[in-house]
PDB file of C-alpha atoms in Angstrom:
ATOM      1  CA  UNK F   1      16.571 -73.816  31.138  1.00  0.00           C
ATOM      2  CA  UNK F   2      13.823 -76.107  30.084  1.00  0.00           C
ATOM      3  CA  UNK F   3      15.665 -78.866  32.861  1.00  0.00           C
ATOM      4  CA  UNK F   4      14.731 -76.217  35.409  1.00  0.00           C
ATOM      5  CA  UNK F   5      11.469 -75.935  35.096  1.00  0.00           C
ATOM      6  CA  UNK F   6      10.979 -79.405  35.021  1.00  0.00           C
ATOM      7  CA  UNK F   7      12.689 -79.506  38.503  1.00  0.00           C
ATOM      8  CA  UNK F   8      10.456 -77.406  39.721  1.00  0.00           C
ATOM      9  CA  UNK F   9       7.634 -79.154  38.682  1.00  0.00           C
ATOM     10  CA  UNK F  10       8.250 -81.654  39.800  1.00  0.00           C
ATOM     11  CA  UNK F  11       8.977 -79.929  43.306  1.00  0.00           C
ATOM     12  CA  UNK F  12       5.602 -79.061  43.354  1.00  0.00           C
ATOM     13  CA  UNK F  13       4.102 -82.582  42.165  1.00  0.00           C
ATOM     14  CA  UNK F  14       5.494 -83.899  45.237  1.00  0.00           C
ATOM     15  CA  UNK F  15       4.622 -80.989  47.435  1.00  0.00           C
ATOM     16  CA  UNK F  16       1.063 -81.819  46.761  1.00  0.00           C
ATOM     17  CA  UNK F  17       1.122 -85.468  47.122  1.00  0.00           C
ATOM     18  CA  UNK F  18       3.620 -85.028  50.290  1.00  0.00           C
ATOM     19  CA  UNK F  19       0.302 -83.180  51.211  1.00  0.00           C
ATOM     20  CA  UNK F  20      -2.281 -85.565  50.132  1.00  0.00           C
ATOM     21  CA  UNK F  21      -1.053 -88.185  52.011  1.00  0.00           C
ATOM     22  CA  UNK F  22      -1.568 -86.769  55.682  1.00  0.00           C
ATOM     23  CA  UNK F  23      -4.792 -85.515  54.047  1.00  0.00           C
ATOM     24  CA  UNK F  24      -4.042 -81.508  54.592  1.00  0.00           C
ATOM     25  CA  UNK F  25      -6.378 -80.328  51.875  1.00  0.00           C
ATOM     26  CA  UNK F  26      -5.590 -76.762  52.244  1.00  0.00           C
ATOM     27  CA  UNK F  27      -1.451 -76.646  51.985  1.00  0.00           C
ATOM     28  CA  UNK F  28      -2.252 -79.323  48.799  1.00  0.00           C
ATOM     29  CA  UNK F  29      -4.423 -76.486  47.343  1.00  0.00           C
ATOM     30  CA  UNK F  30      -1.530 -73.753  48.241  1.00  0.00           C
ATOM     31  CA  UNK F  31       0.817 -75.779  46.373  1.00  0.00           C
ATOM     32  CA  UNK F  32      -1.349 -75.770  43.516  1.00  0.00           C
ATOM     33  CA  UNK F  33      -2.031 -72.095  42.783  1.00  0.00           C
ATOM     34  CA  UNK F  34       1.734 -71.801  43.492  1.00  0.00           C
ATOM     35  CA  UNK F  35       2.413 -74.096  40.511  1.00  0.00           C
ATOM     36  CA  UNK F  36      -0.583 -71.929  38.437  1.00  0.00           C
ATOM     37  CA  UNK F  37       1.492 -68.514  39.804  1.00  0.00           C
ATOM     38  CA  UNK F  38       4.475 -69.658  38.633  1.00  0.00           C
ATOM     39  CA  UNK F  39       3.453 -70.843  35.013  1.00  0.00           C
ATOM     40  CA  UNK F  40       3.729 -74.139  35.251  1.00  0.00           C
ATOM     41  CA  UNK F  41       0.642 -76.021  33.897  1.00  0.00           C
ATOM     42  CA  UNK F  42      -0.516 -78.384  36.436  1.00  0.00           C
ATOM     43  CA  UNK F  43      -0.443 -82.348  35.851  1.00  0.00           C
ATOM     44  CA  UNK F  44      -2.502 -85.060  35.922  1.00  0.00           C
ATOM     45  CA  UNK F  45      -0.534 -86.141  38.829  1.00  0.00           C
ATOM     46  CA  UNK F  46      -0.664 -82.388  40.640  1.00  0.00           C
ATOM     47  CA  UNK F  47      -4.748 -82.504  40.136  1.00  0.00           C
ATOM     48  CA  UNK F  48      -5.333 -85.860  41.048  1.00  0.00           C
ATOM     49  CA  UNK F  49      -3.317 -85.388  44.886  1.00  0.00           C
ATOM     50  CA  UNK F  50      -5.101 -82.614  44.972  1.00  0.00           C
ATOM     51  CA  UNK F  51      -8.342 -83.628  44.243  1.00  0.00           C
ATOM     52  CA  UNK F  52      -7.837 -86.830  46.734  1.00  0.00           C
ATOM     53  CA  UNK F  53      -6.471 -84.510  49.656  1.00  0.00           C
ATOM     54  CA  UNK F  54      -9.992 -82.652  49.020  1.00  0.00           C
ATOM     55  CA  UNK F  55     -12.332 -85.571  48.703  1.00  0.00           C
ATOM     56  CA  UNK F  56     -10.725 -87.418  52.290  1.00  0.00           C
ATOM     57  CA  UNK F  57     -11.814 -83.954  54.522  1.00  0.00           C
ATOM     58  CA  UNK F  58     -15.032 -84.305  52.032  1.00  0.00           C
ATOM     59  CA  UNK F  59     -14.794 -81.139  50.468  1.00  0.00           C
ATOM     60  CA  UNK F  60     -15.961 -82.216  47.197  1.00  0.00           C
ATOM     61  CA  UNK F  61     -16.568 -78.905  45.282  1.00  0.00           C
ATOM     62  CA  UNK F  62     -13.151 -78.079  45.600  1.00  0.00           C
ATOM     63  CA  UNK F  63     -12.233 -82.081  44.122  1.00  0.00           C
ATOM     64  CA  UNK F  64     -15.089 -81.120  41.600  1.00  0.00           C
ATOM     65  CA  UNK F  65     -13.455 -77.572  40.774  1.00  0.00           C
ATOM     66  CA  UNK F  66      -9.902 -79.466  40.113  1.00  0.00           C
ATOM     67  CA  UNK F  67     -11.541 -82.379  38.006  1.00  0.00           C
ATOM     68  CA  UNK F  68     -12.986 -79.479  36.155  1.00  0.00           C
ATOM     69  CA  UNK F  69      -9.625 -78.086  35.584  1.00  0.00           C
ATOM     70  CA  UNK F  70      -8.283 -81.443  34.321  1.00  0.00           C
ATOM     71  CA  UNK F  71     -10.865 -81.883  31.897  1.00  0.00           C
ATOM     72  CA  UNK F  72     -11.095 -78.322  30.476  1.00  0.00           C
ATOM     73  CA  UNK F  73      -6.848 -79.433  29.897  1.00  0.00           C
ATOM     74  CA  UNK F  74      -7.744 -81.862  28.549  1.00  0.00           C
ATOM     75  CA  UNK F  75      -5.433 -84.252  30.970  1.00  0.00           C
ATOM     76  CA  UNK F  76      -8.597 -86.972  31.426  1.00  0.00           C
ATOM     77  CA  UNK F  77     -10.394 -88.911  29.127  1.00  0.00           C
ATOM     78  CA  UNK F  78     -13.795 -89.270  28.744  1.00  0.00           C
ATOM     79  CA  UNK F  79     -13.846 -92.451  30.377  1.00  0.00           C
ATOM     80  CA  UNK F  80     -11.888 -91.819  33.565  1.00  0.00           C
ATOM     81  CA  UNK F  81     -14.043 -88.276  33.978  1.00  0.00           C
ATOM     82  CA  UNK F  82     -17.490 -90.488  34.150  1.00  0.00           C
ATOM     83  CA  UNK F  83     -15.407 -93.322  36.190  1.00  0.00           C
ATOM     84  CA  UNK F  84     -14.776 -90.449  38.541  1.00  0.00           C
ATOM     85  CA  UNK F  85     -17.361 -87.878  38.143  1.00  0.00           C
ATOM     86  CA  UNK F  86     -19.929 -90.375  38.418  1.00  0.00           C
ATOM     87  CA  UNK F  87     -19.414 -91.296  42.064  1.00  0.00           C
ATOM     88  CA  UNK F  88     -19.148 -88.115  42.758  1.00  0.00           C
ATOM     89  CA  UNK F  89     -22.591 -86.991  41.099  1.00  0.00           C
ATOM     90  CA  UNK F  90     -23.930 -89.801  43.042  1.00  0.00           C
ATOM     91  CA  UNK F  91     -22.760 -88.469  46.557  1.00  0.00           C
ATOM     92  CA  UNK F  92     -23.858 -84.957  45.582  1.00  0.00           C
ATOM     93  CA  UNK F  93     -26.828 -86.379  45.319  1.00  0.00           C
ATOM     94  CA  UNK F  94     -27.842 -86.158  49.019  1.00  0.00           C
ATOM     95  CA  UNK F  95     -26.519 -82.714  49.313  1.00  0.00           C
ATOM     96  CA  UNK F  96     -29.611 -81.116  47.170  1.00  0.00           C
ATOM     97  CA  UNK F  97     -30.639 -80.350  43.793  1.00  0.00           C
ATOM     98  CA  UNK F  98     -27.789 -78.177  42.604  1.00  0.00           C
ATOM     99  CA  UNK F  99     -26.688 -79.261  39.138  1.00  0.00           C
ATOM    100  CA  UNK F 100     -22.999 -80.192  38.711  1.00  0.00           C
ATOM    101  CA  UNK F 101     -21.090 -78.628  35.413  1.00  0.00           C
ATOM    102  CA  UNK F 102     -17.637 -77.742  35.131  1.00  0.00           C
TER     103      UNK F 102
END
C-alpha cells in the first residue's frame, strides 16, 4: 500500500513541474492542493515547481505563501530560506511597505 502512495506522489511531483516548465502557474497550484486533498504531504520538489511556476508570471505572494509552507515543514534550511527569501524581500521592496512573515 505504502508503494502506492508513493506512485502517486510522485504523479503529482511531476504534474507540477510538467507545469512549471511552460510556466502555467495556476494548473501548478491545482496540482498542489490536489496533493494537500489527497493527504499526501507536499515535497521539497512539489513546492519548489510550484513556487518557480509562480515567481516566472511574477506572482510572488503566492511563491512567498509556498516558501512559507516549506519552512513551517520544515523541508528548507535556514540557509536556503534567506538565499531565497532574501531576493525576494528585496523585490518586494518596490511594491510598498507591507512587511513579509510567513
Amino acid at each position: 500500500m505504502a508503494s502506492g502512495f508513493a506512485c502517486e506522489k510522485v504523479s503529482y511531483n511531476t504534474g507540477v513541474s510538467a507545469c512549471e516548465k511552460v510556466g502555467q502557474w495556476q494548473p501548478a497550484l491545482a496540482r498542489l492542493s490536489e496533493l494537500w486533498e489527497a493527504k499526501l504531504d507536499p515535497e521539497v520538489i512539489s513546492l519548489s515547481a510550484g513556487i518557480s511556476a509562480c515567481e516566472k508570471d511574477g506572482q510572488w505572494q503566492l511563491a512567498l505563501a509556498l516558501l512559507c509552507e516549506m519552512w513551517e515543514a520544515k523541508l528548507v534550511s535556514d540557509f536556503i530560506y534567506t538565499t531565497i527569501l532574501g531576493p525576494v524581500r528585496a523585490r518586494r521592496a518596490g511594491f510598498g511597505s507591507e512587511r513579509l512573515r510567513c
